[in-house]
XYZ file of C-alpha atoms in Angstrom:
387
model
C -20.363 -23.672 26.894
C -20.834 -23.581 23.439
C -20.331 -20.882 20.672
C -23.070 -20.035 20.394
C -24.019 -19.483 24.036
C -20.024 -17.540 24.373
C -22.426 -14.940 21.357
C -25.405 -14.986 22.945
C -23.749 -13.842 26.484
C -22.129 -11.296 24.846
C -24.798 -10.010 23.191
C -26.588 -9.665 26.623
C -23.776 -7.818 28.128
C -23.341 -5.076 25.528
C -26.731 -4.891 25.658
C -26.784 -4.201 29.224
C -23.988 -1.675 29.195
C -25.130 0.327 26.438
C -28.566 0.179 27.836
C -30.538 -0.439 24.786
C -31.335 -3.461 22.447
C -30.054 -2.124 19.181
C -26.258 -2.529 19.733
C -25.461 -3.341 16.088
C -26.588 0.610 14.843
C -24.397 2.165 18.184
C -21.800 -0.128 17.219
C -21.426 0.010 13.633
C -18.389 1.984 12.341
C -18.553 3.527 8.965
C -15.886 3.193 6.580
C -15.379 4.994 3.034
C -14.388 1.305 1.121
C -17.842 0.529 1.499
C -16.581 -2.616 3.747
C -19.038 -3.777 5.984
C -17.694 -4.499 9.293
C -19.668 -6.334 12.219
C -18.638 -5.241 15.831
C -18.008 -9.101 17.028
C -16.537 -12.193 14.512
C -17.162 -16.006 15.809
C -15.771 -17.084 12.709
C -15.269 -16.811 9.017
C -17.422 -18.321 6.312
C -14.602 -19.451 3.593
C -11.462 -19.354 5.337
C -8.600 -18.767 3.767
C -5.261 -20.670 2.869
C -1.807 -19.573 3.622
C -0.983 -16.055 1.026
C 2.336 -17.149 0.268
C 5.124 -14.188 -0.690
C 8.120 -14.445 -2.815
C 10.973 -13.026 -0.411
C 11.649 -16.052 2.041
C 11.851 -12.886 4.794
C 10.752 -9.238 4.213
C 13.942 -7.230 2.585
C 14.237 -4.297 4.911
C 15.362 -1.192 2.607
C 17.065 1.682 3.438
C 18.083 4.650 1.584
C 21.757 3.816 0.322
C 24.332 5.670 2.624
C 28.341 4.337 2.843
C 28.013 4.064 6.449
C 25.426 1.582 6.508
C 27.167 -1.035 3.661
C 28.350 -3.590 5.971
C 25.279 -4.040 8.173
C 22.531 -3.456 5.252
C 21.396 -6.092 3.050
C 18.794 -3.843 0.471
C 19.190 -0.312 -0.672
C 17.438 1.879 -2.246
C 19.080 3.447 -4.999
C 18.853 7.288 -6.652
C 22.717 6.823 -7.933
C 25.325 4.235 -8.811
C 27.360 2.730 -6.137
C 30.193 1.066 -6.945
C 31.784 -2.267 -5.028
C 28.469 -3.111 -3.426
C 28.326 -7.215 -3.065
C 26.223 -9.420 -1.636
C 23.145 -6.699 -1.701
C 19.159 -6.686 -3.009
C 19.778 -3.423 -4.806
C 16.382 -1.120 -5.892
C 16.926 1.079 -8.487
C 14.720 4.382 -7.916
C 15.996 6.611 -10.784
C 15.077 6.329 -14.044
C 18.485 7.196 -15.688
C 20.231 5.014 -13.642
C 17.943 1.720 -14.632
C 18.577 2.488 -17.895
C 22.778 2.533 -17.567
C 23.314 0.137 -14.661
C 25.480 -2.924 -15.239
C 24.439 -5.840 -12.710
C 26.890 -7.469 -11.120
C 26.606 -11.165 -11.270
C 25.918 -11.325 -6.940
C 23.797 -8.550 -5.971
C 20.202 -8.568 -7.061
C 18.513 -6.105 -8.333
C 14.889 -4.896 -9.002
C 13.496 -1.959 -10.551
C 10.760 0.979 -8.827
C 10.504 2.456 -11.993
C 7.376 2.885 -13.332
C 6.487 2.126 -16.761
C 3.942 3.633 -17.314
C 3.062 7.862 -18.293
C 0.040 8.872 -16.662
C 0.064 12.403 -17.997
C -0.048 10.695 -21.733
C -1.980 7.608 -20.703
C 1.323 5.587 -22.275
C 3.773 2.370 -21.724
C 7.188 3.828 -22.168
C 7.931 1.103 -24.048
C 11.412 1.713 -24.916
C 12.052 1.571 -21.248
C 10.464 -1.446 -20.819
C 12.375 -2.958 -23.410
C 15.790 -1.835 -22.158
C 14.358 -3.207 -18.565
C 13.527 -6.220 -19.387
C 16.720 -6.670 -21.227
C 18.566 -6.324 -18.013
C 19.322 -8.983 -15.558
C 17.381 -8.257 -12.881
C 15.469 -10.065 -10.460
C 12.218 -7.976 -11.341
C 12.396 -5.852 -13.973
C 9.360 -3.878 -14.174
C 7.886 -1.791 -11.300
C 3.477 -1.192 -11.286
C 3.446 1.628 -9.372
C -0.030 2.326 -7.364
C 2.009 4.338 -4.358
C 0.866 7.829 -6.022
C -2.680 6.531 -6.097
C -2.996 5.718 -2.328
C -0.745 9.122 -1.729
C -3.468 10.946 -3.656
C -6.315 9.653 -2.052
C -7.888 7.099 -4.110
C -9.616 4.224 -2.167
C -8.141 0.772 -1.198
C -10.392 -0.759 -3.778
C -9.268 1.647 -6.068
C -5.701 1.137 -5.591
C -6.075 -2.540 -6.030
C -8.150 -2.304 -9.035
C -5.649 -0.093 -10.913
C -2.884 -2.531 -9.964
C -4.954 -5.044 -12.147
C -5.613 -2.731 -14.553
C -2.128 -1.871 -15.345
C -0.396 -5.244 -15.168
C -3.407 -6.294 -18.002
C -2.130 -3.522 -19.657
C 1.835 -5.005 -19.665
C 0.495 -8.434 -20.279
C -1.619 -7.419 -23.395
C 1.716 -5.976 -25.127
C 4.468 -8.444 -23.744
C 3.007 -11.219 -22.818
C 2.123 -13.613 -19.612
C 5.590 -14.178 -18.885
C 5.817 -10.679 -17.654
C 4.009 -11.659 -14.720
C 6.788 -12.708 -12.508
C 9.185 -10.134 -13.712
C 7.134 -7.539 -11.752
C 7.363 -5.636 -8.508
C 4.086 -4.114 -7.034
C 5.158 -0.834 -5.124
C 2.129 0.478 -3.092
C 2.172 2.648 0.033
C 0.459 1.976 3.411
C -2.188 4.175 5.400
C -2.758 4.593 8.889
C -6.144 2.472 8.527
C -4.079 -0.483 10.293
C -6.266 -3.929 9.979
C -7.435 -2.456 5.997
C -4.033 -1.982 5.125
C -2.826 -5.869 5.955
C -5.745 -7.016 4.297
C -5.364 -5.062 1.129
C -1.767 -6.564 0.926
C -3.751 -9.835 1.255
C -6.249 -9.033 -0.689
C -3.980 -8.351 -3.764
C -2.236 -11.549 -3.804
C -5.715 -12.653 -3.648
C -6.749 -10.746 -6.938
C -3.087 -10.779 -8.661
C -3.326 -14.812 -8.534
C -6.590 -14.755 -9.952
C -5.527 -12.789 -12.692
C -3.035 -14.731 -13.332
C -4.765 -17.904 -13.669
C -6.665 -16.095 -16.583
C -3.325 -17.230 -18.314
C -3.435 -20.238 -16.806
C -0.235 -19.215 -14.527
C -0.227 -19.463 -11.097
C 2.229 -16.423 -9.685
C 2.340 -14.467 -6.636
C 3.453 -10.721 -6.686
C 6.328 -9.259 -5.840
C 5.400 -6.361 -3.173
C 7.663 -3.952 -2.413
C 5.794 -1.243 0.293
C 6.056 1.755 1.736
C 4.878 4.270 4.047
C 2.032 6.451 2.839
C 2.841 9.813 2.775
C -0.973 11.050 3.164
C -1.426 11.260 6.787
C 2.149 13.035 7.269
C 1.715 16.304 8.413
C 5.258 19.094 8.562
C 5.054 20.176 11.898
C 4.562 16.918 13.608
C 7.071 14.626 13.176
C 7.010 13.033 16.172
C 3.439 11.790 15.436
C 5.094 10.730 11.991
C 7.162 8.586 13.277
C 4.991 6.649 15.453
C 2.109 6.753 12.335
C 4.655 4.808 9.987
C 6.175 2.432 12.709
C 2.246 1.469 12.540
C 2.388 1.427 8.932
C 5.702 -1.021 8.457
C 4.066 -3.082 11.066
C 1.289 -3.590 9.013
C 3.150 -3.887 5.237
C 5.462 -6.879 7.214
C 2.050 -8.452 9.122
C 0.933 -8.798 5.767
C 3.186 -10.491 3.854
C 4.846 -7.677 2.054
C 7.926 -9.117 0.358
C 9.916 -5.813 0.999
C 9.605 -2.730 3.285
C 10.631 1.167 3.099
C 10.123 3.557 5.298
C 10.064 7.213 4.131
C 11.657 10.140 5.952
C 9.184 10.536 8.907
C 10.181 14.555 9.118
C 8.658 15.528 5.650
C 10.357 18.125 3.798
C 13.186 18.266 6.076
C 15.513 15.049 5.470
C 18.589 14.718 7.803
C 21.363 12.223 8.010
C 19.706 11.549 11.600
C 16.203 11.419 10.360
C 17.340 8.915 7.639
C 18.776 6.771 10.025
C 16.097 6.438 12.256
C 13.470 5.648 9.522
C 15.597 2.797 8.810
C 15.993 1.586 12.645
C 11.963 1.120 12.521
C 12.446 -1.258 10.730
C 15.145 -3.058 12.504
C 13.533 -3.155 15.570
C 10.136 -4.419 14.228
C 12.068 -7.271 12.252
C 14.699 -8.052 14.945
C 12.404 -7.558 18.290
C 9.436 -8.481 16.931
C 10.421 -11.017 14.383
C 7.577 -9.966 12.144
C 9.178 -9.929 8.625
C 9.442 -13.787 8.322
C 6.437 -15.339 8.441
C 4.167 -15.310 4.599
C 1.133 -14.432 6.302
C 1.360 -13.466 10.033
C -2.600 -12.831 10.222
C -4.039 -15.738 8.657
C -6.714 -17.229 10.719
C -8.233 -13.753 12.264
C -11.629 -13.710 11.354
C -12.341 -10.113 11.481
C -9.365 -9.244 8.828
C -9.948 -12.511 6.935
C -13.250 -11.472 6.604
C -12.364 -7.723 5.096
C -9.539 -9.244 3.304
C -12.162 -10.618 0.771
C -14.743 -8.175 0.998
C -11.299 -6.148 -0.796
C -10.827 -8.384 -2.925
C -14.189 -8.910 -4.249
C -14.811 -5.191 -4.596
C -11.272 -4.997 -6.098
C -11.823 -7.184 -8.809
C -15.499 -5.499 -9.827
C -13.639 -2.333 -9.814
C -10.777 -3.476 -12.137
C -13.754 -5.413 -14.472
C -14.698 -1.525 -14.247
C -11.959 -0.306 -15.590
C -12.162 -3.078 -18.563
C -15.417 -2.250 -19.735
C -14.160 1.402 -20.581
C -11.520 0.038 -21.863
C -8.333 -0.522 -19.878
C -6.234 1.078 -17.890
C -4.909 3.376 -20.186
C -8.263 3.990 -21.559
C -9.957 5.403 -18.947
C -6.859 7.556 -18.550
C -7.162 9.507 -21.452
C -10.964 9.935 -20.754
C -10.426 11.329 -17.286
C -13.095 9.525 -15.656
C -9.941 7.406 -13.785
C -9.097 10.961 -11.977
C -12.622 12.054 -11.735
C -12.930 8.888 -9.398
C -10.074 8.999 -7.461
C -10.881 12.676 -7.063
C -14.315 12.235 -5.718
C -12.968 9.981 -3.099
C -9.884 12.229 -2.328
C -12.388 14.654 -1.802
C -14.684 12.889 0.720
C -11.876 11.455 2.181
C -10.579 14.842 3.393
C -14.099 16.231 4.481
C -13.817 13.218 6.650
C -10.639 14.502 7.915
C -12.025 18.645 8.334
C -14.812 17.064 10.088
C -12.727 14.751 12.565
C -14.303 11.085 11.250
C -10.713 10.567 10.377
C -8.130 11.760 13.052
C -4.798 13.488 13.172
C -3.417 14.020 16.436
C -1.726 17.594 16.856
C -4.210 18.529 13.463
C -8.020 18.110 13.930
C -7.346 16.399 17.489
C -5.337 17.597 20.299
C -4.712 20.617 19.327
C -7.275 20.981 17.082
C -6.007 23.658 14.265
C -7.958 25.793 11.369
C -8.742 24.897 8.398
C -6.507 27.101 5.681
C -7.800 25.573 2.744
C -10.894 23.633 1.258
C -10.728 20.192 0.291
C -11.587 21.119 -3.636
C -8.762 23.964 -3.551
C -6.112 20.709 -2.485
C -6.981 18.760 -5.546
C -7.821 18.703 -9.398
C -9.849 16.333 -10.840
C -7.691 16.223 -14.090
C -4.872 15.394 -12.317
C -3.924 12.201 -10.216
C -0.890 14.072 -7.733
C -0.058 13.268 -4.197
C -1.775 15.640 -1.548
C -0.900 15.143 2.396
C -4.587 15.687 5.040
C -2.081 17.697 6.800
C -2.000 20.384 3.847
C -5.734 21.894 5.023
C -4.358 23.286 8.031
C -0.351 23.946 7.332
């Protein structure tokens, strides 16, 4: 039988079932990224090539704690440790990327960001001290608070751009591969491996602009978006979905958040970290570059990203730059209007949160304009309407 009869037969059947001849309008499932999404892929029209990442396997990060030293390979930083060997170390505090001394066989790489939204600035002190410093990557674009305050995929990607033109226009090309991308991954599980994909996709192309040919650095974590308080149970389970996806698509580092939000325990620490662990170790998921190469359906978003992406960031260029468009406002006016839409989606149960809008379903406390300010780019959890 040939492919073609396999998608005509199909066709037929749906049609049968759903008792009507215009399955494509019953089947179509809207999106807010403006991706268009077919209910049935028979192939792809440019496939692909391997995305290559940096990290041979995906560093699994935990939060540093003395107990965990001999089995843990990368921490996560917010003090100095002394006597740690043999360890990917990421520095998370400012004060401390500024003093620490490497030693010559850990590595080390910085999740500091650079740059000062509220002033639409490059600290560029810091980046000088940074890059000064013998690290692995030395300077951290930081798009985690944009997906955490509910600016699009596209969005997220095309502010990634946006900022590393930004570094490169004031230091150079070679600060290309000195970089570490640290974004943060929805529940939206098949969009969130291809946006990983679709930024190497993008990043590469930028880089070829300088005729360079460089692959980013991504270091990714759990969103905190759809966490809610009272359900951390659900938490859990949402960001076990979440690391799945950062490792399926080729994330060169992984971090799980505390799954019980606003009330971290030693326990709760530890088992954030063991999601990991059993993903890598059970699943073996964290060692291939690009686990989902070849699926038609997220090789086929995967670009529509990256297209959209790359307009967006263009976007952002014509008004400017990155910092530009900061000190304008229109950059939070944007990811505002999304944020916005985003959560009427969620009051109106398009998007769903077990134990919030679905099973039980709770009341809404608070509008979706009283959550956010369109001067401001800040973090705001769905959860937050009905806590």
């Amino acid at each position: 039988m040939s492919q073609t009869e396999t998608f005509s037969n199909w066709e037929n059947l749906v049609k049968k079932q759903l008792k009507t001849e215009d399955i494509y309008t019953i089947l179509k499932k809207d999106n807010l990224e403006g991706i268009d999404i077919k209910p049935f892929y028979n192939d792809v029209k440019n496939p692909l090539v391997n995305l290559p990442k940096v990290e041979e396997s995906t560093h699994l990060v935990a939060n540093y704690h003395e107990s965990l030293e001999e089995d843990v390979f990368a921490f996560l930083l917010n003090k100095n440790v002394e006597n740690l060997s043999e360890k990917s170390l990421f520095i998370n505090n400012k004060d401390l990327a500024e003093h620490v001394s490497p030693e010559d066989d850990n590595q080390y790489f910085s999740l500091i960001d650079v740059f000062d939204d509220n002033n639409a600035v490059i600290g560029d002190q810091l980046v000088k001290e940074l890059l000064a410093k013998n690290f692995e990557r030395n300077i951290c674009v930081d798009i985690s608070l944009h997906q955490n305050a509910g600016a699009s995929i596209v969005q997220q990607l095309g502010v990634a751009l946006a900022k590393t033109k930004e570094l490169v226009e004031v230091y150079g090309a070679e600060i290309l591969n000195k970089l570490v991308f640290r974004l943060a991954v929805g529940g939206n599980y098949f969009f969130e491996i291809a946006k990983i994909r679709a930024f190497k996709l993008v990043f590469n192309q930028l880089s070829k602009e300088y005729d360079l040919n460089e692959i980013p650095y991504i270091f990714a974590e759990t969103s905190l978006r759809n966490k809610s308080v009272s359900d951390s149970e659900n938490n859990l389970i949402r960001s076990t979905l979440e690391l799945a996806a950062a490792m399926i698509g080729g994330s060169d580092a992984v971090f799980s958040t505390n799954y019980q939000i606003d009330n971290n325990t030693e326990n709760s620490e530890e088992i954030s970290f063991k999601q990991q662990i059993v993903l890598a170790y059970e699943s073996i998921i964290n060692v291939f570059d690009d686990a989902s190469n070849g699926s038609y359906y997220i090789e086929d978003i995967t670009q529509q990203i990256a297209e959209k992406s790359w307009q967006f960031f263009l976007e952002i260029e014509d008004f400017g730059g990155y910092l530009e468009i900061l000190k304008q406002g229109i950059l939070q006016k944007k990811i505002y209007d999304h944020a916005v839409e985003e959560q009427k989606w969620v009051e109106e149960g398009k998007i769903k949160l077990i134990g919030l809008n679905l099973y039980p379903k709770l009341e809404v406390k608070k509008s979706a304009e009283e959550l956010y300010n369109e001067k401001e780019i800040k973090a705001v959890r769905w959860a937050e309407m009905f806590e």
